[in-house]
Short mmCIF file of C-alpha atoms and ligand atoms in Angstrom, two decimals:
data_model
loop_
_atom_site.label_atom_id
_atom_site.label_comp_id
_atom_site.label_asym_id
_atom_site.label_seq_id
_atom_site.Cartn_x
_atom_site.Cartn_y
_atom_site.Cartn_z
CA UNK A 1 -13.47 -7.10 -11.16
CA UNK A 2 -13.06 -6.86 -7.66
CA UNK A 3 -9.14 -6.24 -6.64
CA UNK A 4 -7.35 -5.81 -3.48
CA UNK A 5 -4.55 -3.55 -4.26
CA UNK A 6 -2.50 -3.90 -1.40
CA UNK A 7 -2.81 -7.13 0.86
CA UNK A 8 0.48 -8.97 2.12
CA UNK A 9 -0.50 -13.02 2.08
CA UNK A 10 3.44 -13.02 1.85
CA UNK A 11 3.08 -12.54 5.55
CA UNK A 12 3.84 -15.02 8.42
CA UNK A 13 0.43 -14.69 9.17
CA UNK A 14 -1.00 -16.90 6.10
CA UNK A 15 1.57 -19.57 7.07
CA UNK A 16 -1.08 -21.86 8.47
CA UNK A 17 -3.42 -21.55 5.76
CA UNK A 18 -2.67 -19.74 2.69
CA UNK A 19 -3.91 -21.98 0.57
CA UNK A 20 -7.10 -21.58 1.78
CA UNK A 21 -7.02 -17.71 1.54
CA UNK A 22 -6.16 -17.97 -1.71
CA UNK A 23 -8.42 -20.58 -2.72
CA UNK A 24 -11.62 -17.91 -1.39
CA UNK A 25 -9.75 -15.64 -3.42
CA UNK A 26 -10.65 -17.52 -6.54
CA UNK A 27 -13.63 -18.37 -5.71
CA UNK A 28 -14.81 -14.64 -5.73
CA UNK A 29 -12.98 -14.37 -9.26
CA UNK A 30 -10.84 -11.38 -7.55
CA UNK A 31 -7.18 -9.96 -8.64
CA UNK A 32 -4.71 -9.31 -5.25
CA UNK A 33 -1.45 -7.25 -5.23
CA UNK A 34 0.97 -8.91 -2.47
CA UNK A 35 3.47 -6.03 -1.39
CA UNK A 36 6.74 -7.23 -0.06
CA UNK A 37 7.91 -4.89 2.76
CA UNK A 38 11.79 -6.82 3.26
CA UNK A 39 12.91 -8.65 0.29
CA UNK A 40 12.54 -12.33 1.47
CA UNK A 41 8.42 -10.94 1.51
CA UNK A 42 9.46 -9.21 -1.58
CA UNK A 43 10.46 -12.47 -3.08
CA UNK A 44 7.27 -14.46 -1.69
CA UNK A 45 5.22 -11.78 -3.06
CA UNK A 46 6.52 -13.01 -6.60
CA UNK A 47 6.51 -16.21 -6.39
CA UNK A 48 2.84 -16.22 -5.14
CA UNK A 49 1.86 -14.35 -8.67
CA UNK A 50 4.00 -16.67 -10.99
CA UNK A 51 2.10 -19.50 -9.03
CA UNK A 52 -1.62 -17.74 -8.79
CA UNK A 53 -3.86 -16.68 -11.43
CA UNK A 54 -4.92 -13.02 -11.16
CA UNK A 55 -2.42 -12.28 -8.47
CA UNK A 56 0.18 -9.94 -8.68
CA UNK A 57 3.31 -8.29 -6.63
CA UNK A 58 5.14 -5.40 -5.76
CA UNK A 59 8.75 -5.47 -4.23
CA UNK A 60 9.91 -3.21 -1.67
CA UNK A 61 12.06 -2.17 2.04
CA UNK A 62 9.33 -1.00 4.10
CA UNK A 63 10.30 2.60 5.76
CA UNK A 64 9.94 0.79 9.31
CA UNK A 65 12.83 -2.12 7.92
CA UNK A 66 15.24 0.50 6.52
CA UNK A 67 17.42 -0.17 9.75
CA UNK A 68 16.64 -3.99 9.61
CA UNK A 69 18.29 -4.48 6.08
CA UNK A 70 20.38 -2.91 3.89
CA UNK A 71 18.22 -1.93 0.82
CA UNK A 72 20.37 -4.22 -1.91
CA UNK A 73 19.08 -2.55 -5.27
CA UNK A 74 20.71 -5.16 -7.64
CA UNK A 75 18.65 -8.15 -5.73
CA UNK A 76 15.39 -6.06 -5.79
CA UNK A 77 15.65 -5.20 -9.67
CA UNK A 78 16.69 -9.21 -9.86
CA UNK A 79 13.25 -10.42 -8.46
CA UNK A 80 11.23 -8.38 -10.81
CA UNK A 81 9.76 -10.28 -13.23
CA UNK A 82 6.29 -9.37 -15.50
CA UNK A 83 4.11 -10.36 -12.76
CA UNK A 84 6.02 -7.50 -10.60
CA UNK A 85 3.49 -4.53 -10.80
CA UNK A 86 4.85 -2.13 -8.60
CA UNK A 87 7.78 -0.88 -6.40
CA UNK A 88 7.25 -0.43 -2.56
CA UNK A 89 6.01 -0.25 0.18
CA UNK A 90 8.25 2.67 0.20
CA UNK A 91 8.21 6.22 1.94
CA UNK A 92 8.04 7.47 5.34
CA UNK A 93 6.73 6.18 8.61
CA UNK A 94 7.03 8.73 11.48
CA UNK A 95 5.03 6.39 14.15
CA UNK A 96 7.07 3.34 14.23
CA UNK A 97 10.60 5.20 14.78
CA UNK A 98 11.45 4.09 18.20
CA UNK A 99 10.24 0.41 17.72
CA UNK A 100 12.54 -0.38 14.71
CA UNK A 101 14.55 -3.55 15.64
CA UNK A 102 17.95 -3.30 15.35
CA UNK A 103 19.66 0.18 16.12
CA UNK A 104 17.59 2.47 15.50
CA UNK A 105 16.59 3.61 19.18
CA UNK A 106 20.02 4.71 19.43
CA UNK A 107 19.75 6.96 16.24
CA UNK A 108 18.69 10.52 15.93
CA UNK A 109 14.81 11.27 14.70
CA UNK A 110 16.43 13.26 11.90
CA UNK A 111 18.94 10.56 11.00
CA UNK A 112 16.15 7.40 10.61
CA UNK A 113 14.45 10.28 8.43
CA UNK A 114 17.51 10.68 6.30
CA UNK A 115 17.90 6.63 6.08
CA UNK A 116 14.15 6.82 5.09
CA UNK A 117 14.66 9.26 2.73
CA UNK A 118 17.20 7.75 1.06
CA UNK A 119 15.83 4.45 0.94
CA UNK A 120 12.85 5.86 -0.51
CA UNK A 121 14.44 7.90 -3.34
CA UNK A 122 16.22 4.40 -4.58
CA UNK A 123 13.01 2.85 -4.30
CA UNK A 124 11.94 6.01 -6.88
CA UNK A 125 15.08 5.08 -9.28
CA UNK A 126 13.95 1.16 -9.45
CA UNK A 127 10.79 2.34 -10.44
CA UNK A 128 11.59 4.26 -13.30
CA UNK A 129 14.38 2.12 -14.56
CA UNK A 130 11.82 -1.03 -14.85
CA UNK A 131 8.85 1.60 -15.89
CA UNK A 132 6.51 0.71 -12.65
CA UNK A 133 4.30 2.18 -10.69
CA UNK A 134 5.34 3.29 -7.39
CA UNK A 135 3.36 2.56 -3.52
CA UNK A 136 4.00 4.89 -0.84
CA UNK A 137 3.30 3.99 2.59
CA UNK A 138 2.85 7.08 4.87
CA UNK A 139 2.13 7.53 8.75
CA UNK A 140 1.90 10.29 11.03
CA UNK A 141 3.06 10.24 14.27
CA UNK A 142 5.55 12.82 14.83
CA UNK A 143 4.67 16.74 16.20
CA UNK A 144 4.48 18.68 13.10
CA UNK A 145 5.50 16.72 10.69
CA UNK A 146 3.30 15.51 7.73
CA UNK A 147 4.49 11.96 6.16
CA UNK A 148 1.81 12.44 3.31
CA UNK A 149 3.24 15.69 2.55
CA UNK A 150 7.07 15.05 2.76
CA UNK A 151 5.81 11.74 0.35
CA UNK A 152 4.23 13.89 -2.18
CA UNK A 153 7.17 16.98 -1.97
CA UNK A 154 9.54 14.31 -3.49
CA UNK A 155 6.79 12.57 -5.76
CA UNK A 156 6.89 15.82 -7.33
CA UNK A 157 10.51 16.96 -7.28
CA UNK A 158 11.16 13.58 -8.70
CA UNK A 159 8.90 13.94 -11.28
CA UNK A 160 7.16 10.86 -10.27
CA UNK A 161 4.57 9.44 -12.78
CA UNK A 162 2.54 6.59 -11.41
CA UNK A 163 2.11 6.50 -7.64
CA UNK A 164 -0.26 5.62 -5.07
CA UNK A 165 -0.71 6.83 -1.39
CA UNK A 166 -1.39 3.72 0.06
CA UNK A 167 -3.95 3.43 3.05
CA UNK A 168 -4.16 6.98 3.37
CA UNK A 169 -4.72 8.64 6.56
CA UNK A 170 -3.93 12.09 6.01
CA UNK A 171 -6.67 14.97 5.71
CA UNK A 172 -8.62 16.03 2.89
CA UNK A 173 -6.69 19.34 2.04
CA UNK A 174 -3.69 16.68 1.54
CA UNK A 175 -5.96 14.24 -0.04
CA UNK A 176 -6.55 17.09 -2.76
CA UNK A 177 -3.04 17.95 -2.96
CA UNK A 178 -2.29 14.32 -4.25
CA UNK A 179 -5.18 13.88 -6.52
CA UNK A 180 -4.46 17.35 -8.24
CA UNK A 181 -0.64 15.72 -8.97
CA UNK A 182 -2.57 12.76 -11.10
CA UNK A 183 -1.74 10.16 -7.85
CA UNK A 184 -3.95 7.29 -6.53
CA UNK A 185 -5.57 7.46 -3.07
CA UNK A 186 -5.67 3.94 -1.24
CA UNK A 187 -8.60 3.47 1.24
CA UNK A 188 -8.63 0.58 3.74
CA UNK A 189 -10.22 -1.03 6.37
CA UNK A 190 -10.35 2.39 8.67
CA UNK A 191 -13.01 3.79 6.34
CA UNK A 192 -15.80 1.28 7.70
CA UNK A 193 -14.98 2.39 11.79
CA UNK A 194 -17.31 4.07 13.68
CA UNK A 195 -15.16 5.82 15.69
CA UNK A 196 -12.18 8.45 14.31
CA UNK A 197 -13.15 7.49 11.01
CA UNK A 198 -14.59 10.98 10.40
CA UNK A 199 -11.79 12.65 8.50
CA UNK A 200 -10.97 9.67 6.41
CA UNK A 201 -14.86 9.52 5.49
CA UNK A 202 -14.60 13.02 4.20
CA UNK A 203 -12.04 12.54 1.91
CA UNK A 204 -13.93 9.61 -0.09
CA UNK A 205 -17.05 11.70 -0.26
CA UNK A 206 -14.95 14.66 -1.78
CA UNK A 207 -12.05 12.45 -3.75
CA UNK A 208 -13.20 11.33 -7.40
CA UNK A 209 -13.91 8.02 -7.36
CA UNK A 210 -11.09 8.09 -10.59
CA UNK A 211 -8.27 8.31 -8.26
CA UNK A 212 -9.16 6.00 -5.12
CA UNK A 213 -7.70 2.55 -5.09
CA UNK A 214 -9.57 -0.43 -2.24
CA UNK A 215 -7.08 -2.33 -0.21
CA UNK A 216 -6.99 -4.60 2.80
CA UNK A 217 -3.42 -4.34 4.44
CA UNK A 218 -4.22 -7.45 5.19
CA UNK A 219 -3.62 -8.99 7.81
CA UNK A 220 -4.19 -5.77 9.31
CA UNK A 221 -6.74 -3.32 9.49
CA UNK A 222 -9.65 -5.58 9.34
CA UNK A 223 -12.71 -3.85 8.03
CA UNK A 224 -16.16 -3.95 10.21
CA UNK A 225 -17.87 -6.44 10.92
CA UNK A 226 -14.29 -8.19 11.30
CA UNK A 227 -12.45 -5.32 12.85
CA UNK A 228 -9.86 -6.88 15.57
CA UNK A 229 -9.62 -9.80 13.51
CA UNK A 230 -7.31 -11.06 11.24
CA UNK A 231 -8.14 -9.17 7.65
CA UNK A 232 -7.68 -10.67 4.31
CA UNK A 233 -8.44 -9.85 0.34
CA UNK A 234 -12.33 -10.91 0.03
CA UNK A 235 -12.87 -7.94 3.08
CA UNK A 236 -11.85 -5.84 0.64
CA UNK A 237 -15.70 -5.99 -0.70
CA UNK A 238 -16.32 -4.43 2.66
CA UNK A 239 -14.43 -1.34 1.41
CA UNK A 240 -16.29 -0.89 -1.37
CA UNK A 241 -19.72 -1.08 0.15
CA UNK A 242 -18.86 1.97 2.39
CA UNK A 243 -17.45 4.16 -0.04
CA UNK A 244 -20.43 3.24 -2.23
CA UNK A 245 -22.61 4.19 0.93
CA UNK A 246 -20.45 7.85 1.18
CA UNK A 247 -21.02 8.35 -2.29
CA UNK A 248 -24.57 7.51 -2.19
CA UNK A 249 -23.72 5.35 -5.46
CA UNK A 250 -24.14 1.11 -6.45
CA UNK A 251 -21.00 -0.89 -4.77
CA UNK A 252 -20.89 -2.35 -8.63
CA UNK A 253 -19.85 0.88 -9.93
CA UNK A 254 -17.41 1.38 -6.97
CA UNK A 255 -16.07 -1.88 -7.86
CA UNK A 256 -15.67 -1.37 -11.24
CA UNK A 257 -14.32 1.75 -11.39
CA UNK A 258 -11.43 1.45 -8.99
CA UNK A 259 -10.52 -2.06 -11.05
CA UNK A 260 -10.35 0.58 -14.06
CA UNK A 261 -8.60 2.56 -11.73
CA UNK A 262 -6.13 -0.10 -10.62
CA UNK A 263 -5.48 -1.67 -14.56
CA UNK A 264 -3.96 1.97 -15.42
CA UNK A 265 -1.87 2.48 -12.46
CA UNK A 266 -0.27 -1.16 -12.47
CA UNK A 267 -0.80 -1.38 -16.12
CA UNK A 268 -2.66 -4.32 -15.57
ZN1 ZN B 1 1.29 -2.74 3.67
#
């Protein structure tokens, strides 16, 4: 079955017409993870799988929101219900740090790190006290420092179980790093580009297909031909066809294998 693992129809964006997204949804007989990244998203996330056949959610403080609310653990474990399949998006975001609302222009690099940080490792606690899998969001941005990395260091010290690197832009000798540790590689929309998509392509040619995950991030990060556009779950068939093309293998196996892929990571 074909299944976007990380989409947000929770989003504003869907406001006009989510219905309608949904509905071509069903019609392709696909499954859809909605990630909250605040927990009013969080919360619309769940109530869009108790309402939606083959839908599913994850709850989460996105690392770019850790200065826009107060990550409340008691009303995140209180949402989670058995359509909850995952905790996140969690982790660390070092190219949004200046354009958090709120105060965090005022703040220190190394302090929104620390609130990140933090943030993340109660994200890591929630997780393991409900037995779920865990989605990372990473970005680059800052000189020298490696989000991917600094995700995976505390993966590790944490003794994290089930996780997933979601839309991973890193390079391949991190790619490896995270595959070796038994963790899920999520590839998006960026993979189908023409341009800067180089590095990215690499690391689905040399990643098993056992340990990559297809996503949307919708609404963003429409895959070609819809690139600029609005993106949403059925693109995620896009996805597929180019790492099927990379790996010079059917799109059928692609999609099958990363539905295995994603029933064992969410438990599904
Ligand atoms: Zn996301």
């Amino acid at each position: 079955m074909l299944i976007d693992t990380h989409a947000h129809l929770n989003f504003e964006d869907y406001n006009i017409d989510r219905e309608k997204v949904i509905k071509r949804c069903q019609i392709k007989e696909m499954a859809v993870i909605n990630v909250g990244a605040q927990l009013e998203t969080s919360m619309l996330a769940v109530r869009l799988a108790e309402n939606h056949h083959n839908m599913y959610a994850a709850v989460g403080l996105h690392p770019i929101h850790v200065f826009d609310e107060e990550f409340d653990y008691y009303d995140f474990r209180a949402i989670i219900n058995n359509k909850v399949v995952a905790v996140g998006e969690t982790g660390f975001d070092y190219y949004h740090l200046t354009f958090n609302r709120g105060c965090a222009q005022e703040l220190l690099t190394s302090e929104v790190i620390a609130e990140q940080k933090r943030v993340f490792l109660e994200h890591i606690r929630l997780a393991k006290e409900k037995d779920l899998a865990l989605i990372c969001h990473g970005r680059n941005g800052l000189e020298k420092r490696n989000a991917y990395n600094d995700i995976l260091e505390i993966l590790v010290a944490e003794k994290v179980e089930r996780a997933v690197i979601h839309c991973f832009g890193g390079d391949v000798a991190t790619a490896r790093e995270i595959v070796k540790r038994g963790y899920y590689l999520g590839i998006d929309g960026p993979v189908t580009f023409t341009k800067k998509a180089e590095e990215l392509q690499r690391v689905v040619k040399e990643m098993p297909l056992d340990h990559l995950l297809i996503e949307t991030d919708c609404p963003f990060l429409a895959p070609e031909p819809h690139r600029g556009k609005r993106n949403e779950p059925i693109y995620v068939e896009y996805v597929a066809e180019k790492i099927a093309e990379l790996k010079g293998i059917s799109k059928a196996e692609v999609i099958e294998q990363t539905w295995q892929n994603a029933k064992y990571l969410f438990r599904l």
